[in-house]
Coordinates of N, CA and C in Angstrom, one line a residue:
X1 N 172.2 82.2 136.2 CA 173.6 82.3 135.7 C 174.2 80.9 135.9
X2 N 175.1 81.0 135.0 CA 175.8 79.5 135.2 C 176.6 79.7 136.2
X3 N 177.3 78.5 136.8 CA 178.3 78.6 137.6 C 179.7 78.6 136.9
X4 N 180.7 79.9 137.1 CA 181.6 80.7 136.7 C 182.6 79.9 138.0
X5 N 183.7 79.6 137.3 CA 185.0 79.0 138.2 C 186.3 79.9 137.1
X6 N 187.0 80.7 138.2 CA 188.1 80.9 137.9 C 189.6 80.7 138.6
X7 N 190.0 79.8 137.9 CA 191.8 79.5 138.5 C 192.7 80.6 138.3
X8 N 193.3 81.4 138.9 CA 194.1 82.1 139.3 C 196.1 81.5 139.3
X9 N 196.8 81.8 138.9 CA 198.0 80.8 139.2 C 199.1 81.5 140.6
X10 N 198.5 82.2 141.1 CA 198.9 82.9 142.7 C 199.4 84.2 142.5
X11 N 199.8 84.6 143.4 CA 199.7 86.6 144.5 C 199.1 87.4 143.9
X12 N 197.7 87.0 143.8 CA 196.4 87.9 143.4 C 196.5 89.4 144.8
X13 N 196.7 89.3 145.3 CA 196.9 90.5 146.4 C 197.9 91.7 145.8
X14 N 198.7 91.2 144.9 CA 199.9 92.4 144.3 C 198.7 93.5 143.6
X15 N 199.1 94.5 143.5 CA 198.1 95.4 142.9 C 199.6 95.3 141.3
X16 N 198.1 95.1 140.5 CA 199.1 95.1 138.7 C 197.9 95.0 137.4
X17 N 198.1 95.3 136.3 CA 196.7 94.9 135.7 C 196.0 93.5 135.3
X18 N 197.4 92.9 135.3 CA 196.8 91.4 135.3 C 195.8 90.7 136.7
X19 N 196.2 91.5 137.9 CA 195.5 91.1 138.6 C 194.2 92.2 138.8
X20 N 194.1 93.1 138.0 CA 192.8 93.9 138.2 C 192.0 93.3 137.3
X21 N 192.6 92.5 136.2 CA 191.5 91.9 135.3 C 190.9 90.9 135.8
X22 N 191.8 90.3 136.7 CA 191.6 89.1 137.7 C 190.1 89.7 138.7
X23 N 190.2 90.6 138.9 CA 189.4 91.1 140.2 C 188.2 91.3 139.4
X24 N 188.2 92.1 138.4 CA 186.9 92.4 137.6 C 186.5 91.8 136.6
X25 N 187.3 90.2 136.4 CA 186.6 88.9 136.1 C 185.7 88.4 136.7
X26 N 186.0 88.5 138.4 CA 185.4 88.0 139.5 C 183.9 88.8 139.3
X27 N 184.0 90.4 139.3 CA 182.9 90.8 139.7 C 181.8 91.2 138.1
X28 N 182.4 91.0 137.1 CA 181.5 91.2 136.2 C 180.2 90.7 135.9
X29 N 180.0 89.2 135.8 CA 178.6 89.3 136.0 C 178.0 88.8 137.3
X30 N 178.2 89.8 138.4 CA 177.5 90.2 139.3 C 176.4 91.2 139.3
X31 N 175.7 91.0 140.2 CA 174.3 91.8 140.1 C 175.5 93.6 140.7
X32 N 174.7 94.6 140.8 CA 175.1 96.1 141.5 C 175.6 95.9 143.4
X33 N 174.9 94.3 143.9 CA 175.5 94.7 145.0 C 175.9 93.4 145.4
X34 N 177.0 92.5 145.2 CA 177.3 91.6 145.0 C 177.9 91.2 146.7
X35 N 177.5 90.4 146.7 CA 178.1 89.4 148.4 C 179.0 88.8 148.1
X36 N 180.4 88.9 148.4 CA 181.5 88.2 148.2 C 182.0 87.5 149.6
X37 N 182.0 86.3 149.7 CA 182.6 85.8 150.8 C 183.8 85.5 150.8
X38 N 184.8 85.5 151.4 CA 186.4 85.2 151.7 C 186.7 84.3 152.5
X39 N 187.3 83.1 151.7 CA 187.4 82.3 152.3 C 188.9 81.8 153.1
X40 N 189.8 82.0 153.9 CA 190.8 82.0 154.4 C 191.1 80.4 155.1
X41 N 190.5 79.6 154.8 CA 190.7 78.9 155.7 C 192.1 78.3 155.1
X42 N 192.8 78.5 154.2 CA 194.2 78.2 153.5 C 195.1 79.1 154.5
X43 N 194.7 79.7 155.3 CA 195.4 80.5 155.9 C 196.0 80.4 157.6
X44 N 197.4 80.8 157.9 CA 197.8 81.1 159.0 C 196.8 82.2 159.8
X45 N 196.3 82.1 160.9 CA 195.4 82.7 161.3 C 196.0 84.2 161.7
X46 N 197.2 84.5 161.7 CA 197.9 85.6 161.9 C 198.3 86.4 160.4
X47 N 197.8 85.8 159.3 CA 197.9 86.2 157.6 C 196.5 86.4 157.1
X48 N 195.1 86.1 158.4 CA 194.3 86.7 157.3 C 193.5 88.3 157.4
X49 N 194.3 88.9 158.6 CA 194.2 90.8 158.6 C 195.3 91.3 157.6
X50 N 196.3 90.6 156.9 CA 196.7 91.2 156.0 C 195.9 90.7 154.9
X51 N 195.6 90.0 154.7 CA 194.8 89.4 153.1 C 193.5 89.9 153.2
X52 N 192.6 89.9 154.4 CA 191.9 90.5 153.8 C 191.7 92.3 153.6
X53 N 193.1 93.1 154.1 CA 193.1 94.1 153.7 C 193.3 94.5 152.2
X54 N 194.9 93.4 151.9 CA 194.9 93.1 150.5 C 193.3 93.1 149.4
X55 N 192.4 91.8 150.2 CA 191.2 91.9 149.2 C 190.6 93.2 149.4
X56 N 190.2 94.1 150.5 CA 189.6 95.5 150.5 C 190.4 96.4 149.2
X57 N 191.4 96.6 149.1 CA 192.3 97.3 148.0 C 191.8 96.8 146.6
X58 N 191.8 95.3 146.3 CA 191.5 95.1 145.3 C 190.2 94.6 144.6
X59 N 189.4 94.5 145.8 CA 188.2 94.5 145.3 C 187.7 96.5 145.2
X60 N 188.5 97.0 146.3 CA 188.0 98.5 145.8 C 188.7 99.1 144.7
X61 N 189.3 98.5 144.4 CA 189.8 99.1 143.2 C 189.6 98.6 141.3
X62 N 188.4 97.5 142.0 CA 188.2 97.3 140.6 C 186.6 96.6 140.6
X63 N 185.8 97.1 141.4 CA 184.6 97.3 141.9 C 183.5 98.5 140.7
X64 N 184.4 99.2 140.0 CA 183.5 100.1 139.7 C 182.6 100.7 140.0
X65 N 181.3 100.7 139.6 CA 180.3 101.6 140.1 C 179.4 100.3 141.1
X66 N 179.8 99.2 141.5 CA 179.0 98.3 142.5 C 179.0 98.8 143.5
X67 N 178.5 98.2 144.5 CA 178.2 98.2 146.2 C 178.9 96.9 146.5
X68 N 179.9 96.5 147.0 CA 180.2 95.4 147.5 C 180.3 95.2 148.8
X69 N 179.6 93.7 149.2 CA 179.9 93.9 150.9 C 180.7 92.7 151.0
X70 N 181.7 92.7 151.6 CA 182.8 90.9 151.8 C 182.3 90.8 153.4
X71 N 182.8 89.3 153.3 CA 182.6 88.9 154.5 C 183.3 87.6 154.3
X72 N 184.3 87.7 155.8 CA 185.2 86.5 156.2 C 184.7 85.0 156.1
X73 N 184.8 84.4 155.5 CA 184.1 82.5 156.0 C 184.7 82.7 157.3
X74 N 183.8 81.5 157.7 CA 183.8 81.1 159.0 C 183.4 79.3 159.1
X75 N 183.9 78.8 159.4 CA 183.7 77.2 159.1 C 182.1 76.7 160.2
X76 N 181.9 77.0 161.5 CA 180.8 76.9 161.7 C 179.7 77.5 160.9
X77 N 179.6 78.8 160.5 CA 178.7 79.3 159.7 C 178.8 79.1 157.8
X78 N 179.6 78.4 157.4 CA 180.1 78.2 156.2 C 178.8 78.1 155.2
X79 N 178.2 76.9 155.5 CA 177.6 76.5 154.7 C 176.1 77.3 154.2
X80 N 175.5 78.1 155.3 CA 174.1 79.5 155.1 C 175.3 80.7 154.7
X81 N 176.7 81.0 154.8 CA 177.5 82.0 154.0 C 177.5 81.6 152.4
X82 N 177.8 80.7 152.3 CA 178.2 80.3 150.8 C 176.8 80.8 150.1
X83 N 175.7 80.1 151.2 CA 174.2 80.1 150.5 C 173.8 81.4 150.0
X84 N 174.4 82.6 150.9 CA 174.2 84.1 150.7 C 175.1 84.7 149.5
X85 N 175.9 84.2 149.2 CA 176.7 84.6 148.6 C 176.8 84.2 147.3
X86 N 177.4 85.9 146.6 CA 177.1 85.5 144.9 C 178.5 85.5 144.5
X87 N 179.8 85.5 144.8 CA 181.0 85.1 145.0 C 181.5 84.4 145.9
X88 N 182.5 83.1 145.8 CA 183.2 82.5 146.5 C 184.9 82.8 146.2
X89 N 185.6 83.3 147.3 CA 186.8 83.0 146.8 C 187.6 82.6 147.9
X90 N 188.3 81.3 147.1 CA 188.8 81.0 148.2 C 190.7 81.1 147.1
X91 N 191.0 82.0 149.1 CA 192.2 81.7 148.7 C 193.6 81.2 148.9
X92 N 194.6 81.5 148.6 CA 196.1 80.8 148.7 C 196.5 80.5 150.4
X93 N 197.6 80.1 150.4 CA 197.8 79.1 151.7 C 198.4 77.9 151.9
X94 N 197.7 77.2 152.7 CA 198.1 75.7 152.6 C 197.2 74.9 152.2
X95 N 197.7 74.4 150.9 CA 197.0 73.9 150.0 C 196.0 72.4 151.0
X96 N 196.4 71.7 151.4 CA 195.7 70.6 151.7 C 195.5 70.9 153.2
X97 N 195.4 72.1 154.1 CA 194.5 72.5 154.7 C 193.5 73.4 154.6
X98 N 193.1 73.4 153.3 CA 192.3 74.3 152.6 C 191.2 73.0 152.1
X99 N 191.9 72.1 151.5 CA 191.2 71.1 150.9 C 190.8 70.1 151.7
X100 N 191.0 69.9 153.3 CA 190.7 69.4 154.4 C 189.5 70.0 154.9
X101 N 189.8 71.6 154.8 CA 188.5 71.8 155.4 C 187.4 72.1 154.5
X102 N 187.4 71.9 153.0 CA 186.4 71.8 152.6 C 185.8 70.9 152.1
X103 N 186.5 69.2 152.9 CA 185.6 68.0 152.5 C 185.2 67.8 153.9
X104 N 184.6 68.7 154.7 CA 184.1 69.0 155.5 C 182.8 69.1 155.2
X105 N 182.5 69.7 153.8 CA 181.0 69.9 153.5 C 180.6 69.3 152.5
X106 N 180.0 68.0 152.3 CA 180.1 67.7 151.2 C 178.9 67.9 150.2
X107 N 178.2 68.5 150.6 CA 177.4 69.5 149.1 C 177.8 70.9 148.8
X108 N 178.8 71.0 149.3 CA 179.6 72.4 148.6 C 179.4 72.4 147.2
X109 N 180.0 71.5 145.8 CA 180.1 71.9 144.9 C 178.0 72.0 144.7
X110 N 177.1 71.6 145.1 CA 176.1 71.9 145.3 C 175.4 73.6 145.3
X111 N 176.0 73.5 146.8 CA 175.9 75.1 147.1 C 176.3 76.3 146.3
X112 N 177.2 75.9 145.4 CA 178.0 76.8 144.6 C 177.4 77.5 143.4
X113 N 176.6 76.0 143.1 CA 175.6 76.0 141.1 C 175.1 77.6 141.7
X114 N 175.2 78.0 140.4 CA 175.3 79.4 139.7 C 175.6 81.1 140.6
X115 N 176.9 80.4 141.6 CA 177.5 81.8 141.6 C 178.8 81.5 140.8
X116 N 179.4 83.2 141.4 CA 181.0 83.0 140.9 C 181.9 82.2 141.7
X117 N 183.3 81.2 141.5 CA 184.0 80.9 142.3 C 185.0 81.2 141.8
X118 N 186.0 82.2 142.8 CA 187.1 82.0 142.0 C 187.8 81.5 143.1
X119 N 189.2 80.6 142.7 CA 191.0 80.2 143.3 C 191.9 80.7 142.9
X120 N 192.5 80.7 144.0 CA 193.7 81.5 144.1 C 195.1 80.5 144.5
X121 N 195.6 80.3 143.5 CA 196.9 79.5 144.3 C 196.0 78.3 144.7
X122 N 196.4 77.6 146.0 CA 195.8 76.6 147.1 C 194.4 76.8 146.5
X123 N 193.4 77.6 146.4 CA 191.9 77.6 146.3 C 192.0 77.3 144.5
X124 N 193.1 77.8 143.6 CA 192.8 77.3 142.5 C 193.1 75.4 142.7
X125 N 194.0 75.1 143.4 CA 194.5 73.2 143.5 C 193.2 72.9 143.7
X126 N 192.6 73.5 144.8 CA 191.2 72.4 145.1 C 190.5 72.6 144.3
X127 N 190.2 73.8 143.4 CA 188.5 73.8 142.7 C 189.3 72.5 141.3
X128 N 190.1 72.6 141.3 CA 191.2 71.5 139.7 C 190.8 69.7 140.4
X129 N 190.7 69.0 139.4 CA 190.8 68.0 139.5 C 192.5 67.1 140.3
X130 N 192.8 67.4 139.6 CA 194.2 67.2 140.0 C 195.3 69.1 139.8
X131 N 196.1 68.2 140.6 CA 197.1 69.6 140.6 C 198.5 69.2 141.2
X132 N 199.6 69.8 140.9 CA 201.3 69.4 141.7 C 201.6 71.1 142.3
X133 N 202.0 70.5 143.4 CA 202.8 71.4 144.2 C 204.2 70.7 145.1
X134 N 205.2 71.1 144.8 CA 206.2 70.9 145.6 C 206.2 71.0 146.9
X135 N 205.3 71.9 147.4 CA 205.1 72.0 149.0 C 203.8 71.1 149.3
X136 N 202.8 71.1 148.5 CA 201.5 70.2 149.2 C 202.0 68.4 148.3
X137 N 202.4 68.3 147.6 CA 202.2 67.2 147.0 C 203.2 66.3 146.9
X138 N 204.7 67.2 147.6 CA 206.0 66.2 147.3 C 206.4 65.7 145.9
X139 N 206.7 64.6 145.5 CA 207.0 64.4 143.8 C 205.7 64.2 143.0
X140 N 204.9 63.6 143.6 CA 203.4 63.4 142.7 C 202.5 64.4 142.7
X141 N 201.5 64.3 141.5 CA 200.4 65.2 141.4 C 199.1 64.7 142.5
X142 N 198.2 65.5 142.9 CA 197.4 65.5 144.3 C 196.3 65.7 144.0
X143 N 195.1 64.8 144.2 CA 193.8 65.4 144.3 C 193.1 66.1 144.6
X144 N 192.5 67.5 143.7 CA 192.0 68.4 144.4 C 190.1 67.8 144.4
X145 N 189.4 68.8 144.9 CA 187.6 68.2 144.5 C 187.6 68.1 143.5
X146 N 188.2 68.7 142.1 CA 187.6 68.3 141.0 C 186.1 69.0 140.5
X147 N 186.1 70.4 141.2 CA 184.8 71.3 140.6 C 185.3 71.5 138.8
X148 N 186.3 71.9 138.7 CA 186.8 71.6 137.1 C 188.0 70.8 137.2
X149 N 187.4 70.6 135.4 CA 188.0 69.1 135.0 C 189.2 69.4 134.5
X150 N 190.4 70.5 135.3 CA 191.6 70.6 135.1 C 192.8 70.0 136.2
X151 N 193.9 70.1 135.0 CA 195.1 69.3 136.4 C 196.0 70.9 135.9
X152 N 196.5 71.2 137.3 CA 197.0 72.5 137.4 C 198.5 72.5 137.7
X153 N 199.3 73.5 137.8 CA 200.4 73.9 138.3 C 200.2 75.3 138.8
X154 N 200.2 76.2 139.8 CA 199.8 77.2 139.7 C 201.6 77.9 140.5
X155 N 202.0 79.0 140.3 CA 203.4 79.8 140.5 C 204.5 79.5 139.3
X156 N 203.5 78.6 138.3 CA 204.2 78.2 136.9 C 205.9 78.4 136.7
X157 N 206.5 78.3 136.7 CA 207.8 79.2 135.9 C 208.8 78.0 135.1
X158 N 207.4 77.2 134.4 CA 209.0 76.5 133.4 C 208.9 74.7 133.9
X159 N 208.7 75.0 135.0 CA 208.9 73.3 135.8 C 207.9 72.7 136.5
X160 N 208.5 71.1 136.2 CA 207.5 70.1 137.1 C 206.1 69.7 136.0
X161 N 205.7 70.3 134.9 CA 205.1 70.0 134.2 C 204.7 68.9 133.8
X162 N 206.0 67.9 133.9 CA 206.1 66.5 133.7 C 205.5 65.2 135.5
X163 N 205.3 66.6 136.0 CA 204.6 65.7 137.6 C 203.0 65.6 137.1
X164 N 202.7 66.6 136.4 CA 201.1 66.0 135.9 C 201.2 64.6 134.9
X165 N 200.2 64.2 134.8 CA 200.0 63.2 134.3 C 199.4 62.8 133.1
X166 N 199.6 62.2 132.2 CA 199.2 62.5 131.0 C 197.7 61.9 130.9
X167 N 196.6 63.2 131.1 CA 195.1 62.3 130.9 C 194.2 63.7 129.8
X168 N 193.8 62.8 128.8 CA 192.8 63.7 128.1 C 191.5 64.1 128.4
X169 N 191.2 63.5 129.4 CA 190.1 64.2 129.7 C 190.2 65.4 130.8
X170 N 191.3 65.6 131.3 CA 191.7 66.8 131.9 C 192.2 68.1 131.1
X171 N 192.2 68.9 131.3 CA 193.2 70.1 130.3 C 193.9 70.3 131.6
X172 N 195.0 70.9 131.3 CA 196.4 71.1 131.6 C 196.7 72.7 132.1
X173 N 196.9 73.1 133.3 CA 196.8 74.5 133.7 C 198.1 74.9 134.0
X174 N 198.9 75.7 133.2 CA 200.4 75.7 133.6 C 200.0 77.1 134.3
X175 N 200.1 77.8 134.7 CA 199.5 79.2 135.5 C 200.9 79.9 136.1
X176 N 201.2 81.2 135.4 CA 202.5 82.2 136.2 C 201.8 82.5 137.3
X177 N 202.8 83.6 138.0 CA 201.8 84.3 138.6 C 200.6 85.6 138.6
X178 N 200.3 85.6 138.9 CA 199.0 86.7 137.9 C 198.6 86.3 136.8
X179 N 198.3 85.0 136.5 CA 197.7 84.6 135.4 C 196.3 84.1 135.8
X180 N 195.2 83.9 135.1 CA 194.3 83.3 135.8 C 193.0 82.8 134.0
X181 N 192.6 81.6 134.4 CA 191.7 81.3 133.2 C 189.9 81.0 133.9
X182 N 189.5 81.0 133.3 CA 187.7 81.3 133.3 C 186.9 79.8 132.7
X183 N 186.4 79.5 133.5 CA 185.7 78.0 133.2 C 184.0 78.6 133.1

């Protein structure tokens, strides 16, 4: 399988159908018993027993007839999780301590060739080439790794559009919330 990247434009946790489509984007072409790992490290460490209850709900709720088993990242064990794993998602938080800890590994986009990845918010900035956020980026647009060749906005609503930068060889991700596109 190729490798599948999906940007999300944030609060994938709301149960709605835009975000069920979101969820069973993630798991469609997965095998019957798909390894999803969760990646939190965008996260206050006191916000990831509610998120990942959030993901229990929405991956069980749009799982169908699979077997799924998740399992938490963990930054010492990261790099043999990802290797097991036939989904990556990493999600929302703080954007550039998300993106800190994953130039931590630098054959990640490596490790990744032909599972699913999807971002969420913060995890969609980093998998984007570029991306603007008012909270991680201040007035300018911000380097994410660059697994796709998009410059993002993700919580969209209308503004700041003009903090990206005008480059054609990027496409342009204006993203509401519960919006999400498929690379």
């Amino acid at each position: 399988m190729a490798t599948k990247f999906i940007i999300h434009g944030g609060f994938a946790g709301h149960v709605n159908d835009q975000n069920d489509a979101f969820f069973k984007e993630i798991l469609q072409d997965t095998s019957d018993n798909p390894k999803v790992l969760l990646v939190y490290f965008a996260k206050e460490l006191d916000r990831i027993p509610v998120n990942k209850e959030e993901d229990l709900v929405q991956f069980g709720r749009n799982k169908g007839s699979k077997s799924i088993s998740l399992q938490v990242a963990d930054e010492g064990s990261f790099v043999e999780q990802v290797k097991n794993a036939d989904v990556i998602y990493l999600h929302g938080g703080n954007t550039l301590k998300l993106i800190e800890t994953l130039k931590k590994f630098p054959r990640l986009r490596e490790l990744v060739d032909g599972k699913v990845v999807a971002g969420e918010s913060a995890g969609a900035y980093a998998l984007s080439t570029l991306f603007y956020s008012k909270r991680a980026s201040g007035d300018q647009a911000s380097e994410g790794l660059g697994f796709v060749p998009v410059q993002t906005i993700c919580h969209y609503s209308g503004e700041n559009a003009e903090k990206l930068p005008e480059n054609p060889k990027l496409e342009t991700l204006l993203l509401p919330d519960y919006q999400y596109r498929v690379f």
